[in-house]
mmCIF file with all atom_site columns, C-alpha atoms in Angstrom:
data_model
loop_
_atom_site.group_PDB
_atom_site.id
_atom_site.type_symbol
_atom_site.label_atom_id
_atom_site.label_alt_id
_atom_site.label_comp_id
_atom_site.label_asym_id
_atom_site.label_entity_id
_atom_site.label_seq_id
_atom_site.pdbx_PDB_ins_code
_atom_site.Cartn_x
_atom_site.Cartn_y
_atom_site.Cartn_z
_atom_site.occupancy
_atom_site.B_iso_or_equiv
_atom_site.pdbx_formal_charge
_atom_site.auth_seq_id
_atom_site.auth_comp_id
_atom_site.auth_asym_id
_atom_site.auth_atom_id
_atom_site.pdbx_PDB_model_num
ATOM 1   C CA . MET A 1 1   ? -9.525  4.826   -25.418 1.00 50.00 ? 1   MET A CA 1
ATOM 2   C CA . VAL A 1 2   ? -11.001 7.106   -22.507 1.00 46.00 ? 2   VAL A CA 1
ATOM 3   C CA . ARG A 1 3   ? -10.354 10.841  -22.848 1.00 51.00 ? 3   ARG A CA 1
ATOM 4   C CA . THR A 1 4   ? -8.049  11.737  -20.366 1.00 52.00 ? 4   THR A CA 1
ATOM 5   C CA . ALA A 1 5   ? -6.714  15.445  -19.606 1.00 48.00 ? 5   ALA A CA 1
ATOM 6   C CA . VAL A 1 6   ? -3.303  15.739  -18.577 1.00 46.00 ? 6   VAL A CA 1
ATOM 7   C CA . SER A 1 7   ? -1.552  18.646  -17.242 1.00 46.00 ? 7   SER A CA 1
ATOM 8   C CA . ARG A 1 8   ? 1.572   20.165  -19.878 1.00 44.00 ? 8   ARG A CA 1
ATOM 9   C CA . LYS A 1 9   ? 3.973   20.826  -17.142 1.00 57.00 ? 9   LYS A CA 1
ATOM 10  C CA . THR A 1 10  ? 5.658   17.308  -17.677 1.00 74.00 ? 10  THR A CA 1
ATOM 11  C CA . LEU A 1 11  ? 3.550   16.342  -20.412 1.00 87.00 ? 11  LEU A CA 1
ATOM 12  C CA . ARG A 1 12  ? 5.913   13.650  -22.141 1.00 88.00 ? 12  ARG A CA 1
ATOM 13  C CA . GLU A 1 13  ? 6.736   12.176  -18.869 1.00 88.00 ? 13  GLU A CA 1
ATOM 14  C CA . GLN A 1 14  ? 2.865   11.831  -17.795 1.00 90.00 ? 14  GLN A CA 1
ATOM 15  C CA . VAL A 1 15  ? 1.777   10.471  -20.861 1.00 92.00 ? 15  VAL A CA 1
ATOM 16  C CA . ALA A 1 16  ? 4.771   7.892   -20.798 1.00 90.00 ? 16  ALA A CA 1
ATOM 17  C CA . GLU A 1 17  ? 3.627   7.268   -17.076 1.00 88.00 ? 17  GLU A CA 1
ATOM 18  C CA . ILE A 1 18  ? -0.154  6.771   -18.123 1.00 90.00 ? 18  ILE A CA 1
ATOM 19  C CA . LEU A 1 19  ? 0.923   4.334   -21.278 1.00 91.00 ? 19  LEU A CA 1
ATOM 20  C CA . ARG A 1 20  ? 3.470   2.466   -18.800 1.00 86.00 ? 20  ARG A CA 1
ATOM 21  C CA . ARG A 1 21  ? 0.517   1.896   -16.464 1.00 84.00 ? 21  ARG A CA 1
ATOM 22  C CA . LYS A 1 22  ? -1.952  0.692   -18.961 1.00 87.00 ? 22  LYS A CA 1
ATOM 23  C CA . ILE A 1 23  ? 0.453   -1.674  -20.159 1.00 85.00 ? 23  ILE A CA 1
ATOM 24  C CA . LEU A 1 24  ? 1.549   -2.919  -16.924 1.00 77.00 ? 24  LEU A CA 1
ATOM 25  C CA . ASN A 1 25  ? -2.108  -3.329  -15.940 1.00 74.00 ? 25  ASN A CA 1
ATOM 26  C CA . GLY A 1 26  ? -3.177  -5.195  -19.149 1.00 77.00 ? 26  GLY A CA 1
ATOM 27  C CA . GLU A 1 27  ? -5.159  -2.688  -20.595 1.00 85.00 ? 27  GLU A CA 1
ATOM 28  C CA . ILE A 1 28  ? -3.086  -2.547  -23.427 1.00 88.00 ? 28  ILE A CA 1
ATOM 29  C CA . LYS A 1 29  ? -1.609  -5.924  -24.142 1.00 84.00 ? 29  LYS A CA 1
ATOM 30  C CA . PRO A 1 30  ? 1.533   -7.446  -25.712 1.00 83.00 ? 30  PRO A CA 1
ATOM 31  C CA . GLY A 1 31  ? 1.050   -7.359  -29.265 1.00 86.00 ? 31  GLY A CA 1
ATOM 32  C CA . GLU A 1 32  ? -1.436  -4.587  -29.257 1.00 91.00 ? 32  GLU A CA 1
ATOM 33  C CA . ARG A 1 33  ? -0.745  -1.556  -31.699 1.00 93.00 ? 33  ARG A CA 1
ATOM 34  C CA . ILE A 1 34  ? -0.490  2.131   -30.138 1.00 94.00 ? 34  ILE A CA 1
ATOM 35  C CA . ILE A 1 35  ? -1.771  4.480   -32.515 1.00 92.00 ? 35  ILE A CA 1
ATOM 36  C CA . GLU A 1 36  ? -0.161  7.790   -32.101 1.00 91.00 ? 36  GLU A CA 1
ATOM 37  C CA . ALA A 1 37  ? -3.344  9.997   -33.301 1.00 92.00 ? 37  ALA A CA 1
ATOM 38  C CA . ASP A 1 38  ? -5.526  8.173   -30.972 1.00 93.00 ? 38  ASP A CA 1
ATOM 39  C CA . VAL A 1 39  ? -3.322  8.858   -27.811 1.00 93.00 ? 39  VAL A CA 1
ATOM 40  C CA . ALA A 1 40  ? -3.007  12.407  -28.818 1.00 92.00 ? 40  ALA A CA 1
ATOM 41  C CA . LYS A 1 41  ? -6.752  12.485  -29.093 1.00 92.00 ? 41  LYS A CA 1
ATOM 42  C CA . ALA A 1 42  ? -7.321  10.636  -25.600 1.00 90.00 ? 42  ALA A CA 1
ATOM 43  C CA . PHE A 1 43  ? -4.802  12.846  -23.896 1.00 87.00 ? 43  PHE A CA 1
ATOM 44  C CA . GLN A 1 44  ? -6.217  15.967  -25.508 1.00 89.00 ? 44  GLN A CA 1
ATOM 45  C CA . THR A 1 45  ? -2.750  17.249  -26.518 1.00 89.00 ? 45  THR A CA 1
ATOM 46  C CA . SER A 1 46  ? -0.680  17.465  -30.103 1.00 91.00 ? 46  SER A CA 1
ATOM 47  C CA . ARG A 1 47  ? 1.058   14.508  -31.452 1.00 92.00 ? 47  ARG A CA 1
ATOM 48  C CA . GLY A 1 48  ? 4.691   15.489  -30.161 1.00 92.00 ? 48  GLY A CA 1
ATOM 49  C CA . PRO A 1 49  ? 4.541   15.096  -26.805 1.00 92.00 ? 49  PRO A CA 1
ATOM 50  C CA . VAL A 1 50  ? 2.795   11.526  -27.351 1.00 93.00 ? 50  VAL A CA 1
ATOM 51  C CA . ARG A 1 51  ? 5.808   10.686  -29.991 1.00 92.00 ? 51  ARG A CA 1
ATOM 52  C CA . GLU A 1 52  ? 8.456   11.668  -27.451 1.00 93.00 ? 52  GLU A CA 1
ATOM 53  C CA . ALA A 1 53  ? 6.500   9.545   -24.836 1.00 92.00 ? 53  ALA A CA 1
ATOM 54  C CA . LEU A 1 54  ? 6.363   6.300   -27.182 1.00 93.00 ? 54  LEU A CA 1
ATOM 55  C CA . ARG A 1 55  ? 10.128  6.935   -27.920 1.00 90.00 ? 55  ARG A CA 1
ATOM 56  C CA . GLN A 1 56  ? 10.763  6.815   -24.107 1.00 87.00 ? 56  GLN A CA 1
ATOM 57  C CA . ILE A 1 57  ? 8.878   3.684   -23.322 1.00 87.00 ? 57  ILE A CA 1
ATOM 58  C CA . GLU A 1 58  ? 10.380  2.208   -26.435 1.00 87.00 ? 58  GLU A CA 1
ATOM 59  C CA . GLU A 1 59  ? 14.024  2.890   -25.068 1.00 81.00 ? 59  GLU A CA 1
ATOM 60  C CA . GLU A 1 60  ? 12.670  1.316   -21.329 1.00 77.00 ? 60  GLU A CA 1
ATOM 61  C CA . GLY A 1 61  ? 11.794  -1.960  -23.870 1.00 77.00 ? 61  GLY A CA 1
ATOM 62  C CA . LEU A 1 62  ? 8.023   -1.564  -23.538 1.00 84.00 ? 62  LEU A CA 1
ATOM 63  C CA . VAL A 1 63  ? 7.111   -1.259  -27.013 1.00 89.00 ? 63  VAL A CA 1
ATOM 64  C CA . THR A 1 64  ? 8.930   -1.628  -30.537 1.00 88.00 ? 64  THR A CA 1
ATOM 65  C CA . TYR A 1 65  ? 8.334   -0.323  -34.196 1.00 85.00 ? 65  TYR A CA 1
ATOM 66  C CA . GLU A 1 66  ? 7.376   -2.924  -36.636 1.00 83.00 ? 66  GLU A CA 1
ATOM 67  C CA . SER A 1 67  ? 7.148   -2.219  -40.529 1.00 80.00 ? 67  SER A CA 1
ATOM 68  C CA . HIS A 1 68  ? 3.881   -1.468  -41.613 1.00 78.00 ? 68  HIS A CA 1
ATOM 69  C CA . LYS A 1 69  ? 2.444   -1.778  -38.246 1.00 81.00 ? 69  LYS A CA 1
ATOM 70  C CA . GLY A 1 70  ? 3.803   1.038   -36.078 1.00 84.00 ? 70  GLY A CA 1
ATOM 71  C CA . CYS A 1 71  ? 4.292   1.138   -32.483 1.00 92.00 ? 71  CYS A CA 1
ATOM 72  C CA . ILE A 1 72  ? 3.218   -2.272  -30.828 1.00 92.00 ? 72  ILE A CA 1
ATOM 73  C CA . VAL A 1 73  ? 3.711   -3.345  -27.388 1.00 90.00 ? 73  VAL A CA 1
ATOM 74  C CA . LYS A 1 74  ? 6.412   -5.793  -27.063 1.00 83.00 ? 74  LYS A CA 1
ATOM 75  C CA . THR A 1 75  ? 6.128   -9.488  -25.957 1.00 77.00 ? 75  THR A CA 1
ATOM 76  C CA . MET A 1 76  ? 8.835   -10.996 -24.032 1.00 75.00 ? 76  MET A CA 1
ATOM 77  C CA . SER A 1 77  ? 9.595   -14.404 -24.134 1.00 75.00 ? 77  SER A CA 1
ATOM 78  C CA . TYR A 1 78  ? 10.790  -16.852 -21.493 1.00 75.00 ? 78  TYR A CA 1
ATOM 79  C CA . GLU A 1 79  ? 14.261  -16.862 -23.161 1.00 81.00 ? 79  GLU A CA 1
ATOM 80  C CA . ASP A 1 80  ? 14.322  -12.992 -23.291 1.00 80.00 ? 80  ASP A CA 1
ATOM 81  C CA . MET A 1 81  ? 13.216  -12.850 -19.605 1.00 79.00 ? 81  MET A CA 1
ATOM 82  C CA . GLN A 1 82  ? 15.693  -15.325 -18.545 1.00 82.00 ? 82  GLN A CA 1
ATOM 83  C CA . GLU A 1 83  ? 18.253  -13.851 -20.355 1.00 86.00 ? 83  GLU A CA 1
ATOM 84  C CA . ALA A 1 84  ? 17.901  -10.288 -18.935 1.00 84.00 ? 84  ALA A CA 1
ATOM 85  C CA . TYR A 1 85  ? 17.770  -11.717 -15.145 1.00 88.00 ? 85  TYR A CA 1
ATOM 86  C CA . LEU A 1 86  ? 20.740  -13.623 -15.843 1.00 91.00 ? 86  LEU A CA 1
ATOM 87  C CA . ILE A 1 87  ? 22.494  -10.318 -16.716 1.00 92.00 ? 87  ILE A CA 1
ATOM 88  C CA . ARG A 1 88  ? 20.949  -8.449  -13.977 1.00 93.00 ? 88  ARG A CA 1
ATOM 89  C CA . SER A 1 89  ? 21.697  -10.999 -11.432 1.00 95.00 ? 89  SER A CA 1
ATOM 90  C CA . THR A 1 90  ? 25.647  -11.419 -12.365 1.00 97.00 ? 90  THR A CA 1
ATOM 91  C CA . LEU A 1 91  ? 25.542  -7.290  -12.416 1.00 97.00 ? 91  LEU A CA 1
ATOM 92  C CA . GLU A 1 92  ? 24.169  -7.242  -8.684  1.00 97.00 ? 92  GLU A CA 1
ATOM 93  C CA . SER A 1 93  ? 26.464  -10.163 -7.490  1.00 98.00 ? 93  SER A CA 1
ATOM 94  C CA . LEU A 1 94  ? 29.349  -8.290  -9.070  1.00 98.00 ? 94  LEU A CA 1
ATOM 95  C CA . ALA A 1 95  ? 28.225  -5.307  -7.166  1.00 98.00 ? 95  ALA A CA 1
ATOM 96  C CA . ALA A 1 96  ? 28.120  -7.358  -3.771  1.00 98.00 ? 96  ALA A CA 1
ATOM 97  C CA . LYS A 1 97  ? 31.476  -8.370  -4.510  1.00 98.00 ? 97  LYS A CA 1
ATOM 98  C CA . MET A 1 98  ? 32.905  -4.991  -5.041  1.00 98.00 ? 98  MET A CA 1
ATOM 99  C CA . CYS A 1 99  ? 31.536  -3.510  -1.632  1.00 98.00 ? 99  CYS A CA 1
ATOM 100 C CA . SER A 1 100 ? 32.774  -6.716  -0.145  1.00 97.00 ? 100 SER A CA 1
ATOM 101 C CA . GLY A 1 101 ? 29.318  -7.511  0.851   1.00 97.00 ? 101 GLY A CA 1
ATOM 102 C CA . ASN A 1 102 ? 29.150  -4.474  3.227   1.00 97.00 ? 102 ASN A CA 1
ATOM 103 C CA . LEU A 1 103 ? 26.193  -1.889  2.821   1.00 97.00 ? 103 LEU A CA 1
ATOM 104 C CA . THR A 1 104 ? 26.553  1.528   3.690   1.00 97.00 ? 104 THR A CA 1
ATOM 105 C CA . PRO A 1 105 ? 24.424  2.742   6.823   1.00 97.00 ? 105 PRO A CA 1
ATOM 106 C CA . GLU A 1 106 ? 22.677  4.922   4.265   1.00 97.00 ? 106 GLU A CA 1
ATOM 107 C CA . LEU A 1 107 ? 21.732  2.121   1.670   1.00 97.00 ? 107 LEU A CA 1
ATOM 108 C CA . GLU A 1 108 ? 20.822  -0.074  4.507   1.00 97.00 ? 108 GLU A CA 1
ATOM 109 C CA . GLN A 1 109 ? 18.183  2.395   6.031   1.00 98.00 ? 109 GLN A CA 1
ATOM 110 C CA . GLN A 1 110 ? 16.713  3.150   2.216   1.00 98.00 ? 110 GLN A CA 1
ATOM 111 C CA . MET A 1 111 ? 16.572  -0.977  1.590   1.00 98.00 ? 111 MET A CA 1
ATOM 112 C CA . GLU A 1 112 ? 14.803  -1.508  4.967   1.00 98.00 ? 112 GLU A CA 1
ATOM 113 C CA . LYS A 1 113 ? 12.317  1.730   4.289   1.00 98.00 ? 113 LYS A CA 1
ATOM 114 C CA . ASN A 1 114 ? 11.616  0.314   0.613   1.00 98.00 ? 114 ASN A CA 1
ATOM 115 C CA . LEU A 1 115 ? 10.814  -3.178  1.936   1.00 98.00 ? 115 LEU A CA 1
ATOM 116 C CA . GLU A 1 116 ? 7.919   -1.426  4.376   1.00 98.00 ? 116 GLU A CA 1
ATOM 117 C CA . GLU A 1 117 ? 6.726   0.096   1.181   1.00 98.00 ? 117 GLU A CA 1
ATOM 118 C CA . LEU A 1 118 ? 6.745   -2.819  -0.845  1.00 97.00 ? 118 LEU A CA 1
ATOM 119 C CA . GLY A 1 119 ? 5.050   -4.936  1.876   1.00 97.00 ? 119 GLY A CA 1
ATOM 120 C CA . LYS A 1 120 ? 2.003   -2.327  1.550   1.00 97.00 ? 120 LYS A CA 1
ATOM 121 C CA . ALA A 1 121 ? 1.855   -2.322  -2.234  1.00 96.00 ? 121 ALA A CA 1
ATOM 122 C CA . ALA A 1 122 ? 1.733   -5.980  -2.141  1.00 94.00 ? 122 ALA A CA 1
ATOM 123 C CA . GLU A 1 123 ? -0.982  -6.393  0.600   1.00 95.00 ? 123 GLU A CA 1
ATOM 124 C CA . GLU A 1 124 ? -3.024  -3.848  -1.815  1.00 94.00 ? 124 GLU A CA 1
ATOM 125 C CA . ARG A 1 125 ? -1.945  -5.618  -5.080  1.00 90.00 ? 125 ARG A CA 1
ATOM 126 C CA . ASP A 1 126 ? -0.846  -2.321  -6.483  1.00 89.00 ? 126 ASP A CA 1
ATOM 127 C CA . LEU A 1 127 ? 1.336   -4.119  -9.241  1.00 84.00 ? 127 LEU A CA 1
ATOM 128 C CA . TYR A 1 128 ? 2.263   -0.581  -10.495 1.00 83.00 ? 128 TYR A CA 1
ATOM 129 C CA . LYS A 1 129 ? 3.635   0.255   -7.374  1.00 91.00 ? 129 LYS A CA 1
ATOM 130 C CA . VAL A 1 130 ? 5.184   -3.086  -6.743  1.00 90.00 ? 130 VAL A CA 1
ATOM 131 C CA . VAL A 1 131 ? 7.327   -2.783  -9.915  1.00 87.00 ? 131 VAL A CA 1
ATOM 132 C CA . GLU A 1 132 ? 8.416   0.421   -9.059  1.00 89.00 ? 132 GLU A CA 1
ATOM 133 C CA . LEU A 1 133 ? 9.635   -0.715  -5.658  1.00 95.00 ? 133 LEU A CA 1
ATOM 134 C CA . ASP A 1 134 ? 11.085  -3.644  -6.924  1.00 93.00 ? 134 ASP A CA 1
ATOM 135 C CA . GLU A 1 135 ? 13.450  -1.730  -9.176  1.00 92.00 ? 135 GLU A CA 1
ATOM 136 C CA . GLU A 1 136 ? 14.046  0.759   -6.378  1.00 96.00 ? 136 GLU A CA 1
ATOM 137 C CA . PHE A 1 137 ? 15.453  -2.163  -4.255  1.00 97.00 ? 137 PHE A CA 1
ATOM 138 C CA . HIS A 1 138 ? 17.477  -3.560  -6.671  1.00 96.00 ? 138 HIS A CA 1
ATOM 139 C CA . SER A 1 139 ? 18.995  -0.352  -7.610  1.00 97.00 ? 139 SER A CA 1
ATOM 140 C CA . TYR A 1 140 ? 20.459  0.055   -3.976  1.00 98.00 ? 140 TYR A CA 1
ATOM 141 C CA . VAL A 1 141 ? 22.170  -3.350  -4.472  1.00 98.00 ? 141 VAL A CA 1
ATOM 142 C CA . ALA A 1 142 ? 23.565  -2.121  -7.810  1.00 97.00 ? 142 ALA A CA 1
ATOM 143 C CA . LYS A 1 143 ? 24.458  1.237   -6.053  1.00 97.00 ? 143 LYS A CA 1
ATOM 144 C CA . ALA A 1 144 ? 26.377  -0.702  -3.194  1.00 98.00 ? 144 ALA A CA 1
ATOM 145 C CA . SER A 1 145 ? 28.963  -1.268  -5.554  1.00 97.00 ? 145 SER A CA 1
ATOM 146 C CA . GLN A 1 146 ? 29.769  2.638   -5.494  1.00 96.00 ? 146 GLN A CA 1
ATOM 147 C CA . SER A 1 147 ? 30.809  2.174   -9.515  1.00 97.00 ? 147 SER A CA 1
ATOM 148 C CA . GLU A 1 148 ? 28.932  4.405   -11.772 1.00 96.00 ? 148 GLU A CA 1
ATOM 149 C CA . ARG A 1 149 ? 29.714  2.344   -14.746 1.00 96.00 ? 149 ARG A CA 1
ATOM 150 C CA . LEU A 1 150 ? 28.298  -0.778  -13.190 1.00 97.00 ? 150 LEU A CA 1
ATOM 151 C CA . TYR A 1 151 ? 25.282  1.212   -12.044 1.00 96.00 ? 151 TYR A CA 1
ATOM 152 C CA . LYS A 1 152 ? 24.663  2.744   -15.640 1.00 93.00 ? 152 LYS A CA 1
ATOM 153 C CA . VAL A 1 153 ? 24.916  -0.714  -17.050 1.00 92.00 ? 153 VAL A CA 1
ATOM 154 C CA . TRP A 1 154 ? 22.688  -2.113  -14.857 1.00 93.00 ? 154 TRP A CA 1
ATOM 155 C CA . LYS A 1 155 ? 20.110  0.558   -15.291 1.00 88.00 ? 155 LYS A CA 1
ATOM 156 C CA . SER A 1 156 ? 20.097  0.019   -18.842 1.00 82.00 ? 156 SER A CA 1
ATOM 157 C CA . LEU A 1 157 ? 18.334  -3.356  -18.374 1.00 81.00 ? 157 LEU A CA 1
ATOM 158 C CA . GLU A 1 158 ? 15.274  -2.152  -16.393 1.00 76.00 ? 158 GLU A CA 1
ATOM 159 C CA . SER A 1 159 ? 13.025  -2.722  -19.125 1.00 69.00 ? 159 SER A CA 1
ATOM 160 C CA . GLY A 1 160 ? 13.637  -5.994  -18.642 1.00 70.00 ? 160 GLY A CA 1
ATOM 161 C CA . ASN A 1 161 ? 12.318  -6.163  -15.234 1.00 73.00 ? 161 ASN A CA 1
ATOM 162 C CA . THR A 1 162 ? 9.361   -4.252  -15.963 1.00 71.00 ? 162 THR A CA 1
ATOM 163 C CA . ALA A 1 163 ? 8.457   -6.191  -19.224 1.00 71.00 ? 163 ALA A CA 1
ATOM 164 C CA . ALA A 1 164 ? 8.690   -9.509  -17.078 1.00 71.00 ? 164 ALA A CA 1
ATOM 165 C CA . TYR A 1 165 ? 5.687   -8.277  -15.019 1.00 70.00 ? 165 TYR A CA 1
ATOM 166 C CA . TYR A 1 166 ? 3.215   -7.774  -17.864 1.00 66.00 ? 166 TYR A CA 1
ATOM 167 C CA . THR A 1 167 ? 4.074   -9.746  -20.456 1.00 61.00 ? 167 THR A CA 1
ATOM 168 C CA . MET A 1 168 ? 2.477   -13.122 -21.151 1.00 50.00 ? 168 MET A CA 1
ATOM 169 C CA . GLU A 1 169 ? -0.364  -12.546 -18.558 1.00 55.00 ? 169 GLU A CA 1
ATOM 170 C CA . THR A 1 170 ? 2.128   -12.896 -15.463 1.00 53.00 ? 170 THR A CA 1
ATOM 171 C CA . GLU A 1 171 ? 0.400   -10.440 -13.459 1.00 58.00 ? 171 GLU A CA 1
ATOM 172 C CA . SER A 1 172 ? -1.475  -13.663 -11.967 1.00 62.00 ? 172 SER A CA 1
ATOM 173 C CA . LEU A 1 173 ? 1.850   -15.265 -11.167 1.00 65.00 ? 173 LEU A CA 1
ATOM 174 C CA . VAL A 1 174 ? 3.142   -12.057 -9.099  1.00 74.00 ? 174 VAL A CA 1
ATOM 175 C CA . PRO A 1 175 ? 3.871   -13.723 -5.607  1.00 80.00 ? 175 PRO A CA 1
ATOM 176 C CA . PHE A 1 176 ? 2.157   -10.764 -3.635  1.00 87.00 ? 176 PHE A CA 1
ATOM 177 C CA . GLU A 1 177 ? 2.205   -12.796 -0.523  1.00 89.00 ? 177 GLU A CA 1
ATOM 178 C CA . VAL A 1 178 ? 5.827   -13.374 -0.249  1.00 90.00 ? 178 VAL A CA 1
ATOM 179 C CA . ILE A 1 179 ? 6.952   -10.642 -2.535  1.00 91.00 ? 179 ILE A CA 1
ATOM 180 C CA . LYS A 1 180 ? 8.498   -8.639  0.344   1.00 95.00 ? 180 LYS A CA 1
ATOM 181 C CA . MET A 1 181 ? 10.094  -11.649 2.096   1.00 95.00 ? 181 MET A CA 1
ATOM 182 C CA . ASN A 1 182 ? 11.822  -12.724 -1.194  1.00 93.00 ? 182 ASN A CA 1
ATOM 183 C CA . HIS A 1 183 ? 13.472  -9.345  -1.041  1.00 96.00 ? 183 HIS A CA 1
ATOM 184 C CA . GLN A 1 184 ? 14.131  -9.413  2.656   1.00 97.00 ? 184 GLN A CA 1
ATOM 185 C CA . ARG A 1 185 ? 16.426  -12.548 2.317   1.00 96.00 ? 185 ARG A CA 1
ATOM 186 C CA . ILE A 1 186 ? 18.558  -10.258 0.253   1.00 97.00 ? 186 ILE A CA 1
ATOM 187 C CA . LEU A 1 187 ? 18.790  -7.681  2.809   1.00 98.00 ? 187 LEU A CA 1
ATOM 188 C CA . ASP A 1 188 ? 19.306  -10.119 5.405   1.00 97.00 ? 188 ASP A CA 1
ATOM 189 C CA . ALA A 1 189 ? 21.934  -11.822 3.675   1.00 97.00 ? 189 ALA A CA 1
ATOM 190 C CA . PHE A 1 190 ? 23.934  -8.602  3.230   1.00 97.00 ? 190 PHE A CA 1
ATOM 191 C CA . ARG A 1 191 ? 23.721  -8.289  7.143   1.00 95.00 ? 191 ARG A CA 1
ATOM 192 C CA . THR A 1 192 ? 24.569  -11.749 8.040   1.00 92.00 ? 192 THR A CA 1
ATOM 193 C CA . THR A 1 193 ? 26.235  -14.016 5.243   1.00 90.00 ? 193 THR A CA 1
ATOM 194 C CA . SER A 1 194 ? 29.246  -14.323 3.079   1.00 95.00 ? 194 SER A CA 1
ATOM 195 C CA . VAL A 1 195 ? 29.554  -12.626 -0.050  1.00 97.00 ? 195 VAL A CA 1
ATOM 196 C CA . GLU A 1 196 ? 29.435  -15.908 -1.730  1.00 97.00 ? 196 GLU A CA 1
ATOM 197 C CA . GLN A 1 197 ? 25.800  -16.692 -0.011  1.00 96.00 ? 197 GLN A CA 1
ATOM 198 C CA . ILE A 1 198 ? 24.695  -13.127 -0.766  1.00 97.00 ? 198 ILE A CA 1
ATOM 199 C CA . CYS A 1 199 ? 25.481  -13.732 -4.418  1.00 97.00 ? 199 CYS A CA 1
ATOM 200 C CA . GLY A 1 200 ? 23.758  -17.100 -4.192  1.00 96.00 ? 200 GLY A CA 1
ATOM 201 C CA . GLU A 1 201 ? 20.604  -15.298 -2.856  1.00 96.00 ? 201 GLU A CA 1
ATOM 202 C CA . ILE A 1 202 ? 20.472  -12.976 -5.517  1.00 97.00 ? 202 ILE A CA 1
ATOM 203 C CA . GLU A 1 203 ? 20.732  -15.644 -8.059  1.00 94.00 ? 203 GLU A CA 1
ATOM 204 C CA . ARG A 1 204 ? 17.811  -17.617 -6.747  1.00 93.00 ? 204 ARG A CA 1
ATOM 205 C CA . HIS A 1 205 ? 15.636  -14.534 -6.428  1.00 92.00 ? 205 HIS A CA 1
ATOM 206 C CA . TYR A 1 206 ? 16.223  -13.603 -10.107 1.00 89.00 ? 206 TYR A CA 1
ATOM 207 C CA . MET A 1 207 ? 15.487  -17.230 -11.221 1.00 84.00 ? 207 MET A CA 1
ATOM 208 C CA . ILE A 1 208 ? 12.186  -17.589 -9.609  1.00 78.00 ? 208 ILE A CA 1
ATOM 209 C CA . VAL A 1 209 ? 10.004  -15.763 -12.029 1.00 68.00 ? 209 VAL A CA 1
ATOM 210 C CA . PRO A 1 210 ? 11.284  -17.324 -14.886 1.00 66.00 ? 210 PRO A CA 1
ATOM 211 C CA . GLU A 1 211 ? 10.824  -20.585 -13.354 1.00 71.00 ? 211 GLU A CA 1
ATOM 212 C CA . THR A 1 212 ? 7.602   -20.005 -12.624 1.00 67.00 ? 212 THR A CA 1
ATOM 213 C CA . LEU A 1 213 ? 6.631   -18.612 -16.014 1.00 63.00 ? 213 LEU A CA 1
ATOM 214 C CA . PHE A 1 214 ? 8.019   -21.631 -17.649 1.00 64.00 ? 214 PHE A CA 1
ATOM 215 C CA . GLN A 1 215 ? 6.172   -23.933 -15.422 1.00 69.00 ? 215 GLN A CA 1
ATOM 216 C CA . GLN A 1 216 ? 2.907   -21.860 -16.447 1.00 65.00 ? 216 GLN A CA 1
ATOM 217 C CA . MET A 1 217 ? 3.759   -22.124 -20.050 1.00 60.00 ? 217 MET A CA 1
ATOM 218 C CA . GLN A 1 218 ? 4.407   -25.946 -20.192 1.00 67.00 ? 218 GLN A CA 1
ATOM 219 C CA . LYS A 1 219 ? 0.901   -26.235 -18.314 1.00 69.00 ? 219 LYS A CA 1
ATOM 220 C CA . LYS A 1 220 ? -0.695  -24.071 -21.080 1.00 61.00 ? 220 LYS A CA 1
ATOM 221 C CA . LYS A 1 221 ? 1.088   -26.491 -23.469 1.00 63.00 ? 221 LYS A CA 1
ATOM 222 C CA . GLU A 1 222 ? -0.044  -29.517 -22.174 1.00 67.00 ? 222 GLU A CA 1
ATOM 223 C CA . LYS A 1 223 ? -3.718  -28.283 -21.928 1.00 68.00 ? 223 LYS A CA 1
ATOM 224 C CA . SER A 1 224 ? -3.608  -27.232 -25.682 1.00 65.00 ? 224 SER A CA 1
ATOM 225 C CA . GLU A 1 225 ? -2.223  -30.696 -26.454 1.00 66.00 ? 225 GLU A CA 1
ATOM 226 C CA . MET A 1 226 ? -5.266  -32.542 -24.819 1.00 63.00 ? 226 MET A CA 1
#
């Protein structure tokens, strides 16, 4: 690992962010072991903040602890991804129903601003920023429900979305060219269509990634069998 000095102001958060970025960018791959002592040495800090950072990204679902192995970058299967996205899309559809398909002016403005930033990040192929903005956009959909309980349940599934981007080499499958448009369709649905159509748009949006991954897995399987 390259030696990296970090500020002690918010050390745990900074270490967690660096590790998260390395996982997302593929520098640390699914199934790879993260050694606490090596991370502490690389970041020129004690093991305490590193341990806390690892615990944080474990709660996010990016890593898991395995017996006799320690901290391992989690591999998300197609089935895991499909399940996580089905639950998230169901919750966001429920949010649309709870607000009767009506966004507050503030939320609509925030979503519009988010889409502009998402478009720029996609043009620059900044995957880390794309993931952050993708999560932010969908948080506005959940918040439209004006239900703190629904939002908390939705937020607890955040790791599934992040993991979907890095696991099984899906970065090559990220549709940078159309990712802004795919999200714009949801906002446009809130503006112009019925609640039923909004829910349908949300569901279609969430099924794109699992379906693309499944097709890619099938191609790899066919090649290996040739």
